[in-house]
mmCIF file of N, CA, C and O in Angstrom:
data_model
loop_
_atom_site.group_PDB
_atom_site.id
_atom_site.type_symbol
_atom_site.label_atom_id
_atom_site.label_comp_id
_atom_site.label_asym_id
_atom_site.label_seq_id
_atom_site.Cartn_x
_atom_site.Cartn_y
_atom_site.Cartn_z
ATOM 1 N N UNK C 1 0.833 -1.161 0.000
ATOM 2 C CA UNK C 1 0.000 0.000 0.000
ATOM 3 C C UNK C 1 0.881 1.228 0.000
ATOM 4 O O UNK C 1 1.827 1.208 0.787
ATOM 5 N N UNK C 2 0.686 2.467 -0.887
ATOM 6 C CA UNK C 2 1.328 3.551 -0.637
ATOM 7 C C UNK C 2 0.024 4.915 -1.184
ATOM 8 O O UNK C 2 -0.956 4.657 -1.883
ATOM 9 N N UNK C 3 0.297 6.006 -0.760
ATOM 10 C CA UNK C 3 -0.401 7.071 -1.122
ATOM 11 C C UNK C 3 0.112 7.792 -2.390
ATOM 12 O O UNK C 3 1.305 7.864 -2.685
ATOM 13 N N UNK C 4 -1.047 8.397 -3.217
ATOM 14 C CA UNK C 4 -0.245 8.920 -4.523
ATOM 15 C C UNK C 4 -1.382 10.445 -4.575
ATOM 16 O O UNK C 4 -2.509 10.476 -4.081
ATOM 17 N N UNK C 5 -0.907 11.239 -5.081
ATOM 18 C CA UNK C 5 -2.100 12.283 -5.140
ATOM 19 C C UNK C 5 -2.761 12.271 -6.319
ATOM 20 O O UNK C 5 -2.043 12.554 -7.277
ATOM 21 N N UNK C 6 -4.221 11.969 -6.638
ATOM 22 C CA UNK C 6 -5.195 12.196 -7.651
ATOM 23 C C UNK C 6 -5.728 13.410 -7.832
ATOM 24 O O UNK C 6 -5.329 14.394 -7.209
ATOM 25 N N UNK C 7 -6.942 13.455 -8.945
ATOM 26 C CA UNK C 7 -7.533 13.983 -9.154
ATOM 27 C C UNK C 7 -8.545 14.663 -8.127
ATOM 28 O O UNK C 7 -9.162 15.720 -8.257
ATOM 29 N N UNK C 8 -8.540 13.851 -7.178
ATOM 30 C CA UNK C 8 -9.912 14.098 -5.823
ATOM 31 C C UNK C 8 -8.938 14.540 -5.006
ATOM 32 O O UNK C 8 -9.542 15.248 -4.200
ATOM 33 N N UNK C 9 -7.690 14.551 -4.701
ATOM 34 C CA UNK C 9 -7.110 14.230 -3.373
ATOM 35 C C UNK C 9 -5.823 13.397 -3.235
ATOM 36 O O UNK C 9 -5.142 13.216 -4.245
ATOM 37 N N UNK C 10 -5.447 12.881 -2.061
ATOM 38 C CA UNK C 10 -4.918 11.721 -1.550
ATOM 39 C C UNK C 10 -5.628 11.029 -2.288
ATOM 40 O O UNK C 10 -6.688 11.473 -2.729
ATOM 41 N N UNK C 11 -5.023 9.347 -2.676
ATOM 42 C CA UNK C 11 -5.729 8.038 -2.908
ATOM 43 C C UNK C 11 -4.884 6.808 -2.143
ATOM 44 O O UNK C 11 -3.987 7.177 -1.385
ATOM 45 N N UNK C 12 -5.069 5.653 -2.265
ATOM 46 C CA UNK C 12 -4.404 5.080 -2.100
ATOM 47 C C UNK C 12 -4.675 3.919 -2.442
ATOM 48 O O UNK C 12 -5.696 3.232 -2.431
ATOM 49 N N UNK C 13 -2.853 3.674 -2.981
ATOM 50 C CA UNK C 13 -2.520 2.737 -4.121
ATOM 51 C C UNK C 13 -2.306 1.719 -3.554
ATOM 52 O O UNK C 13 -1.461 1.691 -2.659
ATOM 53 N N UNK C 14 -3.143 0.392 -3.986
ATOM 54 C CA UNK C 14 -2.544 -1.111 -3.469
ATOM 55 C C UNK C 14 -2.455 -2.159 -5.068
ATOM 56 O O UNK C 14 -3.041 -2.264 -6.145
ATOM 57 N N UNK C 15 -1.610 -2.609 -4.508
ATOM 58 C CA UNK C 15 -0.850 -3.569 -5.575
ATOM 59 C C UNK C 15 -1.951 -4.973 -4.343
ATOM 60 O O UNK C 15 -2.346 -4.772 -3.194
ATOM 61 N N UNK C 16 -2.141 -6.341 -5.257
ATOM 62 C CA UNK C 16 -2.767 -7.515 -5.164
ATOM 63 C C UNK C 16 -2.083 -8.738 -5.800
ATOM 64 O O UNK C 16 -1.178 -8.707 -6.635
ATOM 65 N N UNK C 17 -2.686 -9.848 -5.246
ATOM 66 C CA UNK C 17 -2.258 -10.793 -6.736
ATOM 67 C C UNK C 17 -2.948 -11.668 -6.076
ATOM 68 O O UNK C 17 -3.065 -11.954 -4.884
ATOM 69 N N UNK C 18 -3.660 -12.284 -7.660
ATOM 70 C CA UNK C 18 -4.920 -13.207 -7.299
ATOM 71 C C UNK C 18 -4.277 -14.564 -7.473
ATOM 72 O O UNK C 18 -3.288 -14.883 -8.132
ATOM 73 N N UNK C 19 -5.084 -15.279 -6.718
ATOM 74 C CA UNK C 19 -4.614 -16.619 -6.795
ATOM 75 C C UNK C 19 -3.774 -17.533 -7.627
ATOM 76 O O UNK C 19 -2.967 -18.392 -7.271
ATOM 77 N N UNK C 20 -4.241 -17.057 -9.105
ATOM 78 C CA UNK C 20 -3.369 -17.360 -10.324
ATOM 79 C C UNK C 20 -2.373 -17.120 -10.245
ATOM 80 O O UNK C 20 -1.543 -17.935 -10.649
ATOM 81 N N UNK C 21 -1.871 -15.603 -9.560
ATOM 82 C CA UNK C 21 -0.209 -15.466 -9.804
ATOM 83 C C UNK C 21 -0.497 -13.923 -10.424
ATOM 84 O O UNK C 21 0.501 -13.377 -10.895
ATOM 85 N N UNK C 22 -1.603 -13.260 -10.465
ATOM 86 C CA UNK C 22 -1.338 -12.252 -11.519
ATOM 87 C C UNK C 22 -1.348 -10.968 -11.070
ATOM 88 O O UNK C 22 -2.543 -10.672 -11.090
ATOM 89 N N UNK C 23 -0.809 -10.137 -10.723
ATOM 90 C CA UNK C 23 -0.434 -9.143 -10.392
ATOM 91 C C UNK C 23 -1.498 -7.819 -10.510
ATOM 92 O O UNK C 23 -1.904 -7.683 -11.664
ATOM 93 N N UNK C 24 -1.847 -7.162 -9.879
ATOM 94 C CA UNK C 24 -3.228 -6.402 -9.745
ATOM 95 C C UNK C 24 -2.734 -4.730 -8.916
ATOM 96 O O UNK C 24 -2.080 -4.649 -7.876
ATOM 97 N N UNK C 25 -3.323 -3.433 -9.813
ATOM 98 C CA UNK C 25 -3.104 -2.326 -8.290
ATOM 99 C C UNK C 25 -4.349 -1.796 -8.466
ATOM 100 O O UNK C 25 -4.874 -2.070 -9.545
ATOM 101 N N UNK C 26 -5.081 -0.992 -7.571
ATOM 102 C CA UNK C 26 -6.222 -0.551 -7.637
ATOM 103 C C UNK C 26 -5.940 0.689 -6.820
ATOM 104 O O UNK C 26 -5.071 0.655 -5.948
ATOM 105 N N UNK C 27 -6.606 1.730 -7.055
ATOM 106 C CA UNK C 27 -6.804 3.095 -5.976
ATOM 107 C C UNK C 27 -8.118 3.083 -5.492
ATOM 108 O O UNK C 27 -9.201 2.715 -5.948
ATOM 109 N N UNK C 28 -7.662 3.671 -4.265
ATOM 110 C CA UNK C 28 -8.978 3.519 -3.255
ATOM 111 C C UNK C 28 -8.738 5.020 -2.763
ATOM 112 O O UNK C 28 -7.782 5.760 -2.992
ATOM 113 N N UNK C 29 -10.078 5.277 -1.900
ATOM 114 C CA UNK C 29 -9.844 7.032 -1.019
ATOM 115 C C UNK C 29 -9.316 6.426 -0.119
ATOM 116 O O UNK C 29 -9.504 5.284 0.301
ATOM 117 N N UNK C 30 -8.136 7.798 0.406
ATOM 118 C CA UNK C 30 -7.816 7.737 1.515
ATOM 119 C C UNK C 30 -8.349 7.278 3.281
ATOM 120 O O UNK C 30 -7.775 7.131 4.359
ATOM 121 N N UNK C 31 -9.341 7.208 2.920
ATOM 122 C CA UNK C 31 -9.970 6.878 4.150
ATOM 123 C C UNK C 31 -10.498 5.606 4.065
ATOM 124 O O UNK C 31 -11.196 5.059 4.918
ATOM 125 N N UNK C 32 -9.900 4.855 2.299
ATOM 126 C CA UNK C 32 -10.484 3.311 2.541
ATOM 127 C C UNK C 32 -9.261 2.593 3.439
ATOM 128 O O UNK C 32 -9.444 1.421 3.767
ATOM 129 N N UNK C 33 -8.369 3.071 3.730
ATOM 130 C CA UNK C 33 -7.095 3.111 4.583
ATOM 131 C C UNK C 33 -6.436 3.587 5.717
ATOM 132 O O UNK C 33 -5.413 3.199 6.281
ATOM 133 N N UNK C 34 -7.375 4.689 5.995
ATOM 134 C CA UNK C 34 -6.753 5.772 6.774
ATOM 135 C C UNK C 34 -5.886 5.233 7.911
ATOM 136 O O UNK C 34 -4.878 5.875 8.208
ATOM 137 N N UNK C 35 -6.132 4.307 8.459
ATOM 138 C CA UNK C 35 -5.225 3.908 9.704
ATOM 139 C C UNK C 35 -3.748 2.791 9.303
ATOM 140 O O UNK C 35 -3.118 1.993 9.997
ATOM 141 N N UNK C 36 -3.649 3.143 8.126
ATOM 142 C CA UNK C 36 -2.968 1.974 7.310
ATOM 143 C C UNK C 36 -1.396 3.129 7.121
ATOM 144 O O UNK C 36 -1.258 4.345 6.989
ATOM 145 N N UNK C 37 -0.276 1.747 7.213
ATOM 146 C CA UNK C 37 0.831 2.758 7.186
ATOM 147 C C UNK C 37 1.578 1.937 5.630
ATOM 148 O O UNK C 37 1.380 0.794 5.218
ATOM 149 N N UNK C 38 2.311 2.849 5.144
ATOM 150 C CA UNK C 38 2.922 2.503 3.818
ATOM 151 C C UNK C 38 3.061 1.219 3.801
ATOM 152 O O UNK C 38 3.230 0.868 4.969
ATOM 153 N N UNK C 39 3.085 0.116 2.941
ATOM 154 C CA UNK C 39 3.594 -0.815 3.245
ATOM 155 C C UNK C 39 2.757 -2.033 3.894
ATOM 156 O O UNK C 39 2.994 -3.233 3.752
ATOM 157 N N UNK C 40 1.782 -1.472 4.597
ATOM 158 C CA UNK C 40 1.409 -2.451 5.272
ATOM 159 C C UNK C 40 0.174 -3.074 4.656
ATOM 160 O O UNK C 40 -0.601 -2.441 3.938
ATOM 161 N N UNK C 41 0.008 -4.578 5.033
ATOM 162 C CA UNK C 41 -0.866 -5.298 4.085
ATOM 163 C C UNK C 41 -2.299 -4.494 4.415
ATOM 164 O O UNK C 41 -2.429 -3.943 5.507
ATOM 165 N N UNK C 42 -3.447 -4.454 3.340
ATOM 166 C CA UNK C 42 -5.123 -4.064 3.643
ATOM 167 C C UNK C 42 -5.488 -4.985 2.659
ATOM 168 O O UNK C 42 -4.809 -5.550 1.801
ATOM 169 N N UNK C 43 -6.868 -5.046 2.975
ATOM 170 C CA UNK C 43 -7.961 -6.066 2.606
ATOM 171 C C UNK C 43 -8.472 -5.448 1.050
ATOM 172 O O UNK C 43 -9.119 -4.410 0.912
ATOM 173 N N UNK C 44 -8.137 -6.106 0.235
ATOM 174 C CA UNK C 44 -8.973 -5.883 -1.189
ATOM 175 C C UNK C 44 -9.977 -6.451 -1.480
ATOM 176 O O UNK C 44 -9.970 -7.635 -1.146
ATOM 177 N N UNK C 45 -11.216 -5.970 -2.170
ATOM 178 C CA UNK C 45 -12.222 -6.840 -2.196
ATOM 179 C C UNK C 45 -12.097 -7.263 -3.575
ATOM 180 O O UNK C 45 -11.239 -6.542 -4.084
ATOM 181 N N UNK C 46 -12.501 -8.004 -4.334
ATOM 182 C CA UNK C 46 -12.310 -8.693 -5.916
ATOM 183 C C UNK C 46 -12.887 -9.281 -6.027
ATOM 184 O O UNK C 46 -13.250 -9.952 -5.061
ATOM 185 N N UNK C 47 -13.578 -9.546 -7.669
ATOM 186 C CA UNK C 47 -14.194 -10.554 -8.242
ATOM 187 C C UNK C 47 -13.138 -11.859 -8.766
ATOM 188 O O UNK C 47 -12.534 -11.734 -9.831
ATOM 189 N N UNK C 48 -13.016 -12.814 -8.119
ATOM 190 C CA UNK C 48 -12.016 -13.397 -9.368
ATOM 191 C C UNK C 48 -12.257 -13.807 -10.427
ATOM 192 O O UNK C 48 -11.316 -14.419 -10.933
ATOM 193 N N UNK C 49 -13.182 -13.735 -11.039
ATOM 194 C CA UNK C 49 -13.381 -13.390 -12.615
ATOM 195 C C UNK C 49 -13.021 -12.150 -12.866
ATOM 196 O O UNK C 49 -12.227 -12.204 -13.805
ATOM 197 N N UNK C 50 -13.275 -10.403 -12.326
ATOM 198 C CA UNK C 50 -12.975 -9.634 -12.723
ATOM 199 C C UNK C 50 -11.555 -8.839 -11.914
ATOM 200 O O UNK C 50 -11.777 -7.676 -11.574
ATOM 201 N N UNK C 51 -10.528 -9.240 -11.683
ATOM 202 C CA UNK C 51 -9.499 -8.490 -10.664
ATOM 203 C C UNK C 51 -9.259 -7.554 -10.623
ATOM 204 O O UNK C 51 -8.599 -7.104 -9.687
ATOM 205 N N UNK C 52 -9.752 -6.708 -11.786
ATOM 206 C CA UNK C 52 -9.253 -5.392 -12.121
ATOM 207 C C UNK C 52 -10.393 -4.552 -11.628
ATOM 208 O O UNK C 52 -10.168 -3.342 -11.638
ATOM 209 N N UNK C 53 -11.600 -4.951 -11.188
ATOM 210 C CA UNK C 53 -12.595 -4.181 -10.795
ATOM 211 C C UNK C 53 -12.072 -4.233 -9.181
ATOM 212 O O UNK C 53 -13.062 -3.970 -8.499
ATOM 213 N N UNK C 54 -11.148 -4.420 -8.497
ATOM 214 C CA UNK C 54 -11.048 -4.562 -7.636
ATOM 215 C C UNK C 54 -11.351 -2.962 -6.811
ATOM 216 O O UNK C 54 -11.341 -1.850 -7.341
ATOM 217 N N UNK C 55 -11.657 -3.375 -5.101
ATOM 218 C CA UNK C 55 -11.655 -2.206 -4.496
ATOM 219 C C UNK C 55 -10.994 -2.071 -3.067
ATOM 220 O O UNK C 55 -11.014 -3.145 -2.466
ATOM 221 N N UNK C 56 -10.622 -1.406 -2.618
ATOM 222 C CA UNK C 56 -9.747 -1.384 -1.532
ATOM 223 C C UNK C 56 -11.090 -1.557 0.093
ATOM 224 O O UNK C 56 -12.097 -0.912 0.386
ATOM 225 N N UNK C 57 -10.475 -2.587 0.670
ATOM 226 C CA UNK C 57 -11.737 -2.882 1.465
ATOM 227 C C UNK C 57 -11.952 -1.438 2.893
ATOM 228 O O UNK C 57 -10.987 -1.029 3.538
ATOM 229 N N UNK C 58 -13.489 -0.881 3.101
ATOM 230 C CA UNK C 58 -13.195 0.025 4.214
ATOM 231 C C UNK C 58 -13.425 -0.402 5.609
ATOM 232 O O UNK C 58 -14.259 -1.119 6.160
ATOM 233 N N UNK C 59 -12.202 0.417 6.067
ATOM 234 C CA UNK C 59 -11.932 0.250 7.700
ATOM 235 C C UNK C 59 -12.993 0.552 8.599
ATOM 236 O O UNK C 59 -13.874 1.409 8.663
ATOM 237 N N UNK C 60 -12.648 -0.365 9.230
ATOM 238 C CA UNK C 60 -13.876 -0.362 10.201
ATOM 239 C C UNK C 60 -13.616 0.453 11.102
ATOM 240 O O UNK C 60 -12.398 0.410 11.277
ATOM 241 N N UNK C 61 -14.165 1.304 11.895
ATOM 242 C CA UNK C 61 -13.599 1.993 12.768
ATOM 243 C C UNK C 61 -14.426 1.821 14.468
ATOM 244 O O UNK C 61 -14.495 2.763 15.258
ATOM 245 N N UNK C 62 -14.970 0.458 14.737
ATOM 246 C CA UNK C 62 -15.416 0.364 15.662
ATOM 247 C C UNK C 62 -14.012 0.190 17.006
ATOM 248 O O UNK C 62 -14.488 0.818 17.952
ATOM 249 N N UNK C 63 -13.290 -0.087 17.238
ATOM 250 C CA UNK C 63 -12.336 -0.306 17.364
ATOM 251 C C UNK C 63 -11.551 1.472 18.273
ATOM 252 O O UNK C 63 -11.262 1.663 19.454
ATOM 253 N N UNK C 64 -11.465 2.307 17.204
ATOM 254 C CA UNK C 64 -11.211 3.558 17.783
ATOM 255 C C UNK C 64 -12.374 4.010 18.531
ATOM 256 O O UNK C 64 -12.285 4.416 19.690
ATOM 257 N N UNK C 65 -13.388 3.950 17.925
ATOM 258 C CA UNK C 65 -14.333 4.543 18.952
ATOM 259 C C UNK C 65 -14.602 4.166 20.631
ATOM 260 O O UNK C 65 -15.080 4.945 21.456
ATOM 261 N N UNK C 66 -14.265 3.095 20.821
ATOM 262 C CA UNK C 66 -14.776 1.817 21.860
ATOM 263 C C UNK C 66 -13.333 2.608 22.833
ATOM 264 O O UNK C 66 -13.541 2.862 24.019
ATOM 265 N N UNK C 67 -11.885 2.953 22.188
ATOM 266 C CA UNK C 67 -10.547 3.275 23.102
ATOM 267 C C UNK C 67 -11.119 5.153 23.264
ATOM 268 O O UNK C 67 -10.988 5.814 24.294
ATOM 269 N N UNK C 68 -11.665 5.601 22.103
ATOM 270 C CA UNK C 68 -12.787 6.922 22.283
ATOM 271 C C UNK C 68 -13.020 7.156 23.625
ATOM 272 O O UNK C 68 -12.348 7.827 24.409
ATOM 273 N N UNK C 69 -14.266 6.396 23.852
ATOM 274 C CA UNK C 69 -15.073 5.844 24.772
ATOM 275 C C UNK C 69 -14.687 5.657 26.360
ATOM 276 O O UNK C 69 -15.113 6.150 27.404
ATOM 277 N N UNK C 70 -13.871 4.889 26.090
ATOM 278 C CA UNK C 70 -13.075 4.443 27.120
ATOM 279 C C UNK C 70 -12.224 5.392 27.172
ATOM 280 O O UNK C 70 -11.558 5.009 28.134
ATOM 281 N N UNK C 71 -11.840 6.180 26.900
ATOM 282 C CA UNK C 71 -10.737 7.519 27.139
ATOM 283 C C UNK C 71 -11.728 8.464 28.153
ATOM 284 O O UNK C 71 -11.459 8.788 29.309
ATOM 285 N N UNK C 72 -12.670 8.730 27.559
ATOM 286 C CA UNK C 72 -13.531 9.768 28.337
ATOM 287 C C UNK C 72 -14.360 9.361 29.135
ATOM 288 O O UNK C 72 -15.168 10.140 29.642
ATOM 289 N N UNK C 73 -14.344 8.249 29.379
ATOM 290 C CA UNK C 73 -14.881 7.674 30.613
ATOM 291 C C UNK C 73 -13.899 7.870 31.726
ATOM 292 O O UNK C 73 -14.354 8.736 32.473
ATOM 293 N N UNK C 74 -12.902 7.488 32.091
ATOM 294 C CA UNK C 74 -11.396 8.058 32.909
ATOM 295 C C UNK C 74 -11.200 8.773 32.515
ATOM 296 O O UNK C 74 -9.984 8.855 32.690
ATOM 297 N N UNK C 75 -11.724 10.207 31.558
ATOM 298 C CA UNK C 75 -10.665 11.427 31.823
ATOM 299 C C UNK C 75 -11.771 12.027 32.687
ATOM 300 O O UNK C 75 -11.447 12.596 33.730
ATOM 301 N N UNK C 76 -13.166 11.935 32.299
ATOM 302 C CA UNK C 76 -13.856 12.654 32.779
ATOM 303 C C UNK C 76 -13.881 12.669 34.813
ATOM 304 O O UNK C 76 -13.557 13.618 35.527
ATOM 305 N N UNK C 77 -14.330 11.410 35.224
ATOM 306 C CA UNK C 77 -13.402 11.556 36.815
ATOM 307 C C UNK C 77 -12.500 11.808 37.194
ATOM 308 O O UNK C 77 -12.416 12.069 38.394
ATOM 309 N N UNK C 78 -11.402 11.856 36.383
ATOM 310 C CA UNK C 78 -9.718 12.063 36.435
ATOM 311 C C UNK C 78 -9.740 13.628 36.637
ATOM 312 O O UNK C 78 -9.097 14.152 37.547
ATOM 313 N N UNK C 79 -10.283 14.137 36.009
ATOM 314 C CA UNK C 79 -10.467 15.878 36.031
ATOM 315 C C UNK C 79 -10.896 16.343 37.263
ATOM 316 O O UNK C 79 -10.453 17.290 37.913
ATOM 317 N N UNK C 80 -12.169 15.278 37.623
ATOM 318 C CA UNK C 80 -13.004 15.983 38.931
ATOM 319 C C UNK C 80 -12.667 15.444 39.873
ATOM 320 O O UNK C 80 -13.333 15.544 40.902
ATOM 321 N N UNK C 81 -11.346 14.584 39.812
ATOM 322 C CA UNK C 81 -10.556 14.106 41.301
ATOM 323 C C UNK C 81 -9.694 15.145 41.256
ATOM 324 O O UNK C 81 -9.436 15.716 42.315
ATOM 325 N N UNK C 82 -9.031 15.628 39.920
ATOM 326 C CA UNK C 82 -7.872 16.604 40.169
ATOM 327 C C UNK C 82 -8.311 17.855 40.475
ATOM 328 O O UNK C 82 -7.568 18.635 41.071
ATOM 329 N N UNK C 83 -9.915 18.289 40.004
ATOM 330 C CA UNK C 83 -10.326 19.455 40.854
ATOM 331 C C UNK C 83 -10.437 19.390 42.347
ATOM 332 O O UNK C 83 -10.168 20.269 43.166
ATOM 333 N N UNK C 84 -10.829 18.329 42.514
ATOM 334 C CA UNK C 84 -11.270 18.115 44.021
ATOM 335 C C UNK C 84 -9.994 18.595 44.620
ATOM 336 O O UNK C 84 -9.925 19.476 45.478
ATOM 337 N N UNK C 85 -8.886 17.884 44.050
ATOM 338 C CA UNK C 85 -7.921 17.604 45.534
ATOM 339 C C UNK C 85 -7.156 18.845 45.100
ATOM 340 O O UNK C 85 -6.120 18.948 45.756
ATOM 341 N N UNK C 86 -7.308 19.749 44.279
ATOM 342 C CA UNK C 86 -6.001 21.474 43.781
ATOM 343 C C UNK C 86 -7.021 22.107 44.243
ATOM 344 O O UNK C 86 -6.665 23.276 44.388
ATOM 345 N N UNK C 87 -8.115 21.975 44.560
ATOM 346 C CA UNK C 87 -9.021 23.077 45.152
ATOM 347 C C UNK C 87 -9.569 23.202 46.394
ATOM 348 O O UNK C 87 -10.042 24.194 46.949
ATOM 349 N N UNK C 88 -9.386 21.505 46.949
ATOM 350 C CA UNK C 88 -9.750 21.390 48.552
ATOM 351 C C UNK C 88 -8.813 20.570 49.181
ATOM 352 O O UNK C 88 -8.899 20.348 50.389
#
């Protein structure tokens, strides 16, 4: 996977190869990747009859939200212990 700049924007470029052996790249938006670093493998979706229609699979982002979540659940008491105890 690497980023290239298009017509829209950012895209991002992944190279494939289907079972046969045959070599495949497709562009996807940046955000079919966003948490993805150069290099690193992502999920393509494909017909294997058609490989070239291929599409770059999108990230799920349940995952960040849930560490989200869980962030502001402990910051939010974390604040009102540190008011408590700098103010009384």
């Amino acid at each position: 996977m690497r980023y290239t700049y298009g017509r829209n924007g950012v895209a991002v470029v992944v190279g494939f190869e289907t079972e046969s052996g045959e070599s495949f790249r497709c562009l996807g938006p940046s955000t079919a990747a966003a948490c993805a670093r150069v290099g690193e493998p992502v999920d393509v979706l494909h017909d294997p009859r058609h490989p070239k229609n291929a599409e770059v699979a999108p990230v799920r982002y349940g995952v960040a939200y849930a560490w989200s979540v869980l962030a502001l659940v402990v910051l939010a008491p974390g604040i009102g212990l540190l008011v408590w105890i700098l103010g009384g």
